[in-house]
mmCIF file of C-alpha atoms in Angstrom:
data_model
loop_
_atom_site.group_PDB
_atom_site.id
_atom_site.type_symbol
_atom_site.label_atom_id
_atom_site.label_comp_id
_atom_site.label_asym_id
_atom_site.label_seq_id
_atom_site.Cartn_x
_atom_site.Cartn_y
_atom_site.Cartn_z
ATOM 1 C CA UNK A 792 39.008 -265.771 37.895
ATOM 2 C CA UNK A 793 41.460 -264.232 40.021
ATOM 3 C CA UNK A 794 40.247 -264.182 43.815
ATOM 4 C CA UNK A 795 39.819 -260.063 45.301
ATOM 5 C CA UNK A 796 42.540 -258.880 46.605
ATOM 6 C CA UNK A 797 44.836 -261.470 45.210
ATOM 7 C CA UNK A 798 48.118 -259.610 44.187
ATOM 8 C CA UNK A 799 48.699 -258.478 40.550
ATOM 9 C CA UNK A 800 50.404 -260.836 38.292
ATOM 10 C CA UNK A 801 53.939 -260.278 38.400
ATOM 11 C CA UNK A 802 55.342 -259.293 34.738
ATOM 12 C CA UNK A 803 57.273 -261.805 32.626
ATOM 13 C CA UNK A 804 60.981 -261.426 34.410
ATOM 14 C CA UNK A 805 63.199 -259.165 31.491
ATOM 15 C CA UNK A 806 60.348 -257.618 29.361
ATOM 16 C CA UNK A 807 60.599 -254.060 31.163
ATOM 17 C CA UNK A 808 64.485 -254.064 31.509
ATOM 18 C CA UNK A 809 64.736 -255.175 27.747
ATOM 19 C CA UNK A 810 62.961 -252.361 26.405
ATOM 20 C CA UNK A 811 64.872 -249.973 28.751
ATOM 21 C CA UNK A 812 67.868 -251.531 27.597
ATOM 22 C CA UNK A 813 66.718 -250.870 24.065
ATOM 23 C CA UNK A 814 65.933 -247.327 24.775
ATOM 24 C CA UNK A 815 68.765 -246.598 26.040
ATOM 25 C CA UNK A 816 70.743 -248.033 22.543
ATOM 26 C CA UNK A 817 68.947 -245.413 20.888
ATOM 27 C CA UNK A 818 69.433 -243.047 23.005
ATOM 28 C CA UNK A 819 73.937 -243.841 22.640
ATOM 29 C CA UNK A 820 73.395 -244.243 19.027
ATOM 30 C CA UNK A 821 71.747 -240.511 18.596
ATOM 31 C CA UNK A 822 74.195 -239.354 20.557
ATOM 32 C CA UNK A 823 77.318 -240.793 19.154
ATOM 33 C CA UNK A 824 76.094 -239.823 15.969
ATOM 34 C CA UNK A 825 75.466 -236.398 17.189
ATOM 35 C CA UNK A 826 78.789 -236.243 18.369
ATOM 36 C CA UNK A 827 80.277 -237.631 15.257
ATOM 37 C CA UNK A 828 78.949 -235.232 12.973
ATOM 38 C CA UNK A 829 79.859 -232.348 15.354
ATOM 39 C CA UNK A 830 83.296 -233.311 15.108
ATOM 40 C CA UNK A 831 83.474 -233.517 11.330
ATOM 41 C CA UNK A 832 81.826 -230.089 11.553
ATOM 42 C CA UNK A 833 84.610 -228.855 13.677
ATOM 43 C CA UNK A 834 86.951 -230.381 11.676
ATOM 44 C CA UNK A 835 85.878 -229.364 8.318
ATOM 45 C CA UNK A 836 85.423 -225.824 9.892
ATOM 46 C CA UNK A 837 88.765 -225.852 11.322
ATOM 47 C CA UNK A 838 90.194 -227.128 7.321
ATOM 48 C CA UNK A 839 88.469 -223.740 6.038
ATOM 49 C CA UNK A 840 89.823 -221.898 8.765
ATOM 50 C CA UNK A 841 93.927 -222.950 7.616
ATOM 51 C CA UNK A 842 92.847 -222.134 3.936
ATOM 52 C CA UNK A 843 94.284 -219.197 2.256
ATOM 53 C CA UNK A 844 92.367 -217.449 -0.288
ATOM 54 C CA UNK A 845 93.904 -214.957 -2.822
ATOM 55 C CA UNK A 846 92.902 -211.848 -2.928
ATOM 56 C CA UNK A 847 93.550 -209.966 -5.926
ATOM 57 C CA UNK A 848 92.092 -206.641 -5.240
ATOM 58 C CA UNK A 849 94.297 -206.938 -2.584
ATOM 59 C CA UNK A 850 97.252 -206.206 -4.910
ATOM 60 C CA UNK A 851 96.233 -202.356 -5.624
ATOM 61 C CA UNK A 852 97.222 -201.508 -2.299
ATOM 62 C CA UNK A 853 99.683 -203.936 -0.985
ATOM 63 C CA UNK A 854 102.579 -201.582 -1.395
ATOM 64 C CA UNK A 855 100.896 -199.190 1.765
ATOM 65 C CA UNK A 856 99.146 -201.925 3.773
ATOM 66 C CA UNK A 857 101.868 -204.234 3.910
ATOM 67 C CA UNK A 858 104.496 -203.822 6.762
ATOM 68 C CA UNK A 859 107.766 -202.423 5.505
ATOM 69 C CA UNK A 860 109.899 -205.400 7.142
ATOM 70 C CA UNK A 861 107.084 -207.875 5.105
ATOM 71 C CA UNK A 862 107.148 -205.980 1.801
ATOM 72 C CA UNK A 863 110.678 -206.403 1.967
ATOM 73 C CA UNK A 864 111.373 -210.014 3.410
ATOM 74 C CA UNK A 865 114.272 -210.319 5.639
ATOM 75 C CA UNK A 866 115.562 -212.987 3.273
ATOM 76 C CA UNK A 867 114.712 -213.560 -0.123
ATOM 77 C CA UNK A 868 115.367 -216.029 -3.197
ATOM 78 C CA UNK A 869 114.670 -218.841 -1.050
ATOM 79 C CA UNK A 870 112.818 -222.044 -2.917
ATOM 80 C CA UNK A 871 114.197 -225.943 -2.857
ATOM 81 C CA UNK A 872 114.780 -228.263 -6.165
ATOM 82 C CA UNK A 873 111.257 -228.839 -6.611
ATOM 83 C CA UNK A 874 110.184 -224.961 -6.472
ATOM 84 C CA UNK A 875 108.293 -225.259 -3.055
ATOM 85 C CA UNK A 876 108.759 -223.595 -0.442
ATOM 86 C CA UNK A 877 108.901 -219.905 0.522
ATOM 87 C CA UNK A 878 110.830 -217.295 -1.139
ATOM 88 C CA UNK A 879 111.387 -216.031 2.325
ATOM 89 C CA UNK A 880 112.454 -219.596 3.216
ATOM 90 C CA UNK A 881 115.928 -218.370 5.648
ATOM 91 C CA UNK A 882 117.975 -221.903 4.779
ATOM 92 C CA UNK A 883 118.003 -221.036 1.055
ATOM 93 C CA UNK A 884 118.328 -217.571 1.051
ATOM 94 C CA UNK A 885 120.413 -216.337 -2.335
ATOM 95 C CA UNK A 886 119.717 -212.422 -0.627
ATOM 96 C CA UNK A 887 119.986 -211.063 3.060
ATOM 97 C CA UNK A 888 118.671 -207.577 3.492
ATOM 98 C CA UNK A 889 120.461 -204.952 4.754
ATOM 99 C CA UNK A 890 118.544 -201.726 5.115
ATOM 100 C CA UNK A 891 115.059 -200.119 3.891
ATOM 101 C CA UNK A 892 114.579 -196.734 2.756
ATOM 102 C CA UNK A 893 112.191 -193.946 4.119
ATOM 103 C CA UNK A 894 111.715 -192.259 1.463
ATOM 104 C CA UNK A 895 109.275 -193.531 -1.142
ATOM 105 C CA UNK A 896 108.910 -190.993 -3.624
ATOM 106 C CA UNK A 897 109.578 -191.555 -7.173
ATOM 107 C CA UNK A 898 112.748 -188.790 -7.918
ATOM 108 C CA UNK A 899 113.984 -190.212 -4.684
ATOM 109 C CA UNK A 900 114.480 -193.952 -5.946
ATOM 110 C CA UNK A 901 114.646 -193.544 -9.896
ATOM 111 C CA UNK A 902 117.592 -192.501 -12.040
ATOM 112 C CA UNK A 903 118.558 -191.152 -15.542
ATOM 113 C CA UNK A 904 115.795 -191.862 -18.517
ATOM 114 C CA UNK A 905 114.285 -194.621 -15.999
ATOM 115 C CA UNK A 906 112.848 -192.147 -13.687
ATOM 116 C CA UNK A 907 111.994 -189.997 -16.507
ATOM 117 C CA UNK A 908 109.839 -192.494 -18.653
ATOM 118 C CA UNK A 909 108.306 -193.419 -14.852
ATOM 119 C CA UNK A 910 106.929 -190.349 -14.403
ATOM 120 C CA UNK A 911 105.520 -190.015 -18.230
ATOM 121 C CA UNK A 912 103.788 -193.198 -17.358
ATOM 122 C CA UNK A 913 102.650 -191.864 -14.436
ATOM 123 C CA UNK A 914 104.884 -193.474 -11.136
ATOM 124 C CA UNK A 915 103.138 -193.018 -7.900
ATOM 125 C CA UNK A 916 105.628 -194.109 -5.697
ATOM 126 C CA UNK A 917 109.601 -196.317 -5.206
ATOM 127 C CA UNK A 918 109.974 -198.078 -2.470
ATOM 128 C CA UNK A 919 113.601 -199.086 -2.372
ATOM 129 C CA UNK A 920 115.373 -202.065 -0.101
ATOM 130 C CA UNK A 921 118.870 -203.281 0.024
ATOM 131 C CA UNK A 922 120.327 -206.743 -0.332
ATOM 132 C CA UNK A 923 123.376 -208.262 -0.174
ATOM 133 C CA UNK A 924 124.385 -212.095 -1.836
ATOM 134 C CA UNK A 925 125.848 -214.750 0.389
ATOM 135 C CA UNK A 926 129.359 -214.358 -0.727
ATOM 136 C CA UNK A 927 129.085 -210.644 0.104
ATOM 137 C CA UNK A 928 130.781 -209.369 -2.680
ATOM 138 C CA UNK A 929 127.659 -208.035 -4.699
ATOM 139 C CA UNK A 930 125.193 -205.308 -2.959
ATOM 140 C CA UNK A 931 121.597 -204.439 -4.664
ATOM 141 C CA UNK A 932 119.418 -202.425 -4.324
ATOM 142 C CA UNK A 933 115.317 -202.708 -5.494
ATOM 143 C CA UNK A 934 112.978 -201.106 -6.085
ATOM 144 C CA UNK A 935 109.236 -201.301 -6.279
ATOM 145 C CA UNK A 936 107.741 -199.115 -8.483
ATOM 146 C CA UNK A 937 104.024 -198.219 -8.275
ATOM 147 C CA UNK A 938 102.250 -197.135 -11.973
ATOM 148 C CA UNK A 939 98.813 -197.393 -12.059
ATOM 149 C CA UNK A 940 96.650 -197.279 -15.117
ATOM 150 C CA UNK A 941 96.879 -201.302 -16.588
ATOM 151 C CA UNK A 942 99.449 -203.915 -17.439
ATOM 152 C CA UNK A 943 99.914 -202.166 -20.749
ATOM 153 C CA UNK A 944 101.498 -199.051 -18.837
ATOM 154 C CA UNK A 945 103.958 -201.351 -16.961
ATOM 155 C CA UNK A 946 105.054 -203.067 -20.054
ATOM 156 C CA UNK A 947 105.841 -199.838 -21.875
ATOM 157 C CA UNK A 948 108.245 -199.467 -18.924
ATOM 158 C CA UNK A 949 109.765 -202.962 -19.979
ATOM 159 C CA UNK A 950 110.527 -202.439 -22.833
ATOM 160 C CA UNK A 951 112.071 -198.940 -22.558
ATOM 161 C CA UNK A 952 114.290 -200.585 -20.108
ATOM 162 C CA UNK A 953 115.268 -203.736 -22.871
ATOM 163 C CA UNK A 954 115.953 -200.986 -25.510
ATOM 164 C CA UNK A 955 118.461 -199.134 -23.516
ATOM 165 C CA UNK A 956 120.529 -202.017 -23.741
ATOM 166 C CA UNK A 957 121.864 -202.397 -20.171
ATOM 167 C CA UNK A 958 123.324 -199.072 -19.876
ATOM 168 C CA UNK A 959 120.529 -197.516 -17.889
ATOM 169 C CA UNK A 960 121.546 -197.750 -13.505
ATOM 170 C CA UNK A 961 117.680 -197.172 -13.486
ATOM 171 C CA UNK A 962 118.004 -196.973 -9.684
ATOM 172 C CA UNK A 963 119.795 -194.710 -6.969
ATOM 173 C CA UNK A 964 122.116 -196.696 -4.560
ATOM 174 C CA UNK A 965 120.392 -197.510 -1.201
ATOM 175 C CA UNK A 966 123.523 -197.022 1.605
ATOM 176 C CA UNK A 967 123.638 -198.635 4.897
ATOM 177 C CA UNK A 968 125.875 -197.114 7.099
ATOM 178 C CA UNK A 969 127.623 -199.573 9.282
ATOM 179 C CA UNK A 970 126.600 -202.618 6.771
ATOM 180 C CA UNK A 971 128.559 -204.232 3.702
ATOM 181 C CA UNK A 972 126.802 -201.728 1.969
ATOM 182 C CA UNK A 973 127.981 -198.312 3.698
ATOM 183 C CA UNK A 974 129.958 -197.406 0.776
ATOM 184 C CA UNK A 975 127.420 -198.493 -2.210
ATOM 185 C CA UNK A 976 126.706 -195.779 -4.224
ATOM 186 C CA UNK A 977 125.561 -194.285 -7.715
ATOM 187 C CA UNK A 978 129.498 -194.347 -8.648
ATOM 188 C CA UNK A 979 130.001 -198.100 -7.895
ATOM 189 C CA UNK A 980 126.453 -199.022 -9.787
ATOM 190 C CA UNK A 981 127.592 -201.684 -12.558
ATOM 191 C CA UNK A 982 124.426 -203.304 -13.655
ATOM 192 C CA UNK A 983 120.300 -203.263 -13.583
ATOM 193 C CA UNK A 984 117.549 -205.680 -14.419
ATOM 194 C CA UNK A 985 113.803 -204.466 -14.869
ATOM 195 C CA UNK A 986 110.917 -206.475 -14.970
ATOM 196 C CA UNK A 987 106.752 -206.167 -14.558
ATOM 197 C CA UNK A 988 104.435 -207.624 -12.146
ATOM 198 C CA UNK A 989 101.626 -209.119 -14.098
ATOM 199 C CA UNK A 990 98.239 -208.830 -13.917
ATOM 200 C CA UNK A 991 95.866 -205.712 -13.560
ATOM 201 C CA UNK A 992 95.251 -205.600 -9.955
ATOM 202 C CA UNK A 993 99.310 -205.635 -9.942
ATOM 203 C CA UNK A 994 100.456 -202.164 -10.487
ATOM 204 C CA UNK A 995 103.784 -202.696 -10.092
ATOM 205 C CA UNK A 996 106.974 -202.871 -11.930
ATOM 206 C CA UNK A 997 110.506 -204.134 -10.233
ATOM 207 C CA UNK A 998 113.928 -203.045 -11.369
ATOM 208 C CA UNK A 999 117.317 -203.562 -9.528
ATOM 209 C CA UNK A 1000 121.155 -202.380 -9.961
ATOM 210 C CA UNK A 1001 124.194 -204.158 -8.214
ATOM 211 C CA UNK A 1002 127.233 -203.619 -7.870
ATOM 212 C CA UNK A 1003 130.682 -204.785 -5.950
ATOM 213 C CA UNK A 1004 130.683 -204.410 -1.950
ATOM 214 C CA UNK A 1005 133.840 -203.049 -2.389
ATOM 215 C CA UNK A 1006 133.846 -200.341 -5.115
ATOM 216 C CA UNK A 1007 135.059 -201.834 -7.997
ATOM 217 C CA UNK A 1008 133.675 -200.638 -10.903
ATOM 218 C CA UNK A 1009 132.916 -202.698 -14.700
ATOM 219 C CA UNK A 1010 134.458 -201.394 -17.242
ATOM 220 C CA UNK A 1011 136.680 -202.519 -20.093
ATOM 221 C CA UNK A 1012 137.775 -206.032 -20.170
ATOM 222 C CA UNK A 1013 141.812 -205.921 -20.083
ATOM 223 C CA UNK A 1014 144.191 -207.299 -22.970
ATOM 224 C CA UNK A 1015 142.407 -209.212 -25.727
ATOM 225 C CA UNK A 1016 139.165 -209.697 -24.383
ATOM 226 C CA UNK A 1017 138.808 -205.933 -24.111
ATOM 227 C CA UNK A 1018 139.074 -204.748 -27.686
ATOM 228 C CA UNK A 1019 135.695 -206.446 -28.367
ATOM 229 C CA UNK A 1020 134.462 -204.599 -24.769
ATOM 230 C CA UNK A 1021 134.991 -200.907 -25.814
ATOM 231 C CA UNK A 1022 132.307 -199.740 -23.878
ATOM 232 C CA UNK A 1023 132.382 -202.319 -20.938
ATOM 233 C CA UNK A 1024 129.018 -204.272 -21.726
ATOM 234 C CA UNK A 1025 130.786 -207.709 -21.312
ATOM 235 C CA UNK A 1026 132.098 -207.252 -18.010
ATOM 236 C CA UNK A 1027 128.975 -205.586 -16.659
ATOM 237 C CA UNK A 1028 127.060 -208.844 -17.934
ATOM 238 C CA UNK A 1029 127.166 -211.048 -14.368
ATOM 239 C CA UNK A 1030 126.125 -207.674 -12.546
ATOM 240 C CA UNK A 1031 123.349 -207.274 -14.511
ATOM 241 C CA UNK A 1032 121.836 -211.007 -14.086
ATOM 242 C CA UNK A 1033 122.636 -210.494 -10.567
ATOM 243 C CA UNK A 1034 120.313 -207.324 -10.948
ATOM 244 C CA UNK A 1035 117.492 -209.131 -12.828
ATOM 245 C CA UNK A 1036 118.238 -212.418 -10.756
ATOM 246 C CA UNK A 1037 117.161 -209.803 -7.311
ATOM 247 C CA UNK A 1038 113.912 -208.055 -9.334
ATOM 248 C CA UNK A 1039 113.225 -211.589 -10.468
ATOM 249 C CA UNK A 1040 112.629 -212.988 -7.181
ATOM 250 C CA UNK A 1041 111.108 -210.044 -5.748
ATOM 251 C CA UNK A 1042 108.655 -210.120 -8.500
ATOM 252 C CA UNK A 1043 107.572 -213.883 -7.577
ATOM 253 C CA UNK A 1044 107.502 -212.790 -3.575
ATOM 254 C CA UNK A 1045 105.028 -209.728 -4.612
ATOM 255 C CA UNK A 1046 102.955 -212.693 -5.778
ATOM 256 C CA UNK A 1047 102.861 -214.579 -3.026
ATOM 257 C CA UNK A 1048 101.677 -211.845 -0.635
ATOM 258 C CA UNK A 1049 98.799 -211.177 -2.931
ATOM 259 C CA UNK A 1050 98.367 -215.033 -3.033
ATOM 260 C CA UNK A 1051 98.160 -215.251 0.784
ATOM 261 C CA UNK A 1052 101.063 -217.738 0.528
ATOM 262 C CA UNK A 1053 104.332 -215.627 1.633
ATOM 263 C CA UNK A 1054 105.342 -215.676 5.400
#
């Protein structure tokens, strides 16, 4: 029996500070994990945040909610060997535009029996741009054409275009003044490409004409090669697939802004 007012046993020495040290593990643990899991959070957050998602109802109105300067890229044709890249990528650009247009109705950017079949099928709009090639001896202009009403509508305008044979301009001459192209007009037009944007929230079809920066015109192939050429179709052969080359690529950028993906 302990004697009154003897002291109080003193505790075995490290019991208290071993559970405080254990407490205090737990404590780090729950807090490193806490901390852990925050990050990832962040991180994974952060991920979603650099995602792009398409959206396709988007592509109904692109053509008034973009900005001019982005509907028509600065530089265009752009993509490396492997078909990456941006189409807008400056170091590969096969086009450098020159000028945009104001004026964005249909009569204004369409020609001939191309702006006529436009307007059977219903043409909203023409926004025209443009573009010169690196050697800056061929000038183009495009043009997007808006025509509502389903993919079906946009093909008819294909295939008009195929069955005139290359002989349609199927879009006025854009001039820049003070630019390679101050003198490109309807005269000096030599060749056109036409093509569709797919898909139904795409209302859009894409045609193109070129021509020579410095007013030569196709026509008739000279001496031999010429009596197969009466009416010049040969020689305006390499202005049209620089035509449908331009309205190619511009149909694969009009994708990309509806993809999220263009810059």
């Amino acid at each position: 029996m302990q004697p009154m007012g003897a002291p109080n046993p003193t505790p075995p020495a490290g019991r208290g500070a071993g559970v405080r040290r254990g407490f205090g593990f737990v404590i780090a643990l729950v807090g490193v994990l806490l901390l852990t899991g925050g990050s990832a959070l962040a991180a994974h957050a952060y991920s979603n945040s650099r995602q792009t998602t398409p959206n396709y109802k988007y592509g109904l109105s692109l053509w008034k909610d973009e900005p001019v300067d982005h509907l028509f890229p600065e530089t265009l044709g752009g993509k490396d060997a492997d078909y990456e890249g941006k189409l807008s990528n400056t170091g590969r650009a096969l086009w450098r535009r020159l000028g945009i247009s104001q004026e964005t109705a249909c009569d204004k950017g369409l020609s001939a029996k191309t702006l006529a079949k436009a307007k059977e099928l219903g043409c909203e709009a023409a926004l025209r741009a443009t573009y010169v090639d690196p050697t800056g001896n061929t000038i183009a202009t495009v043009a997007l054409m808006v025509i509502p009403g389903g993919e079906s509508k946009r093909r008819e305008m294909a295939d008009f275009f195929d069955g005139r044979e290359g002989l349609e301009a199927a879009v006025h001459a854009l001039a820049v003044p003070g630019s390679l192209a101050e003198g490109w007009t309807d005269a000096v037009r030599s060749g056109s490409g036409l093509l569709p944007v797919g898909g139904d929230s795409m209302p859009y079809v894409v045609a193109a004409t070129a021509g020579a920066a410095d007013g030569r015109v196709a026509g008739g192939l000279p001496g031999e090669w010429g009596e197969e050429d009466v009416d010049g179709k040969m020689d305006r052969t390499s202005w049209q697939g620089s035509a449908t080359d331009l309205a190619s690529s511009f149909v694969s950028y009009i994708d990309e802004i509806q993809m999220g993906s263009a810059q």
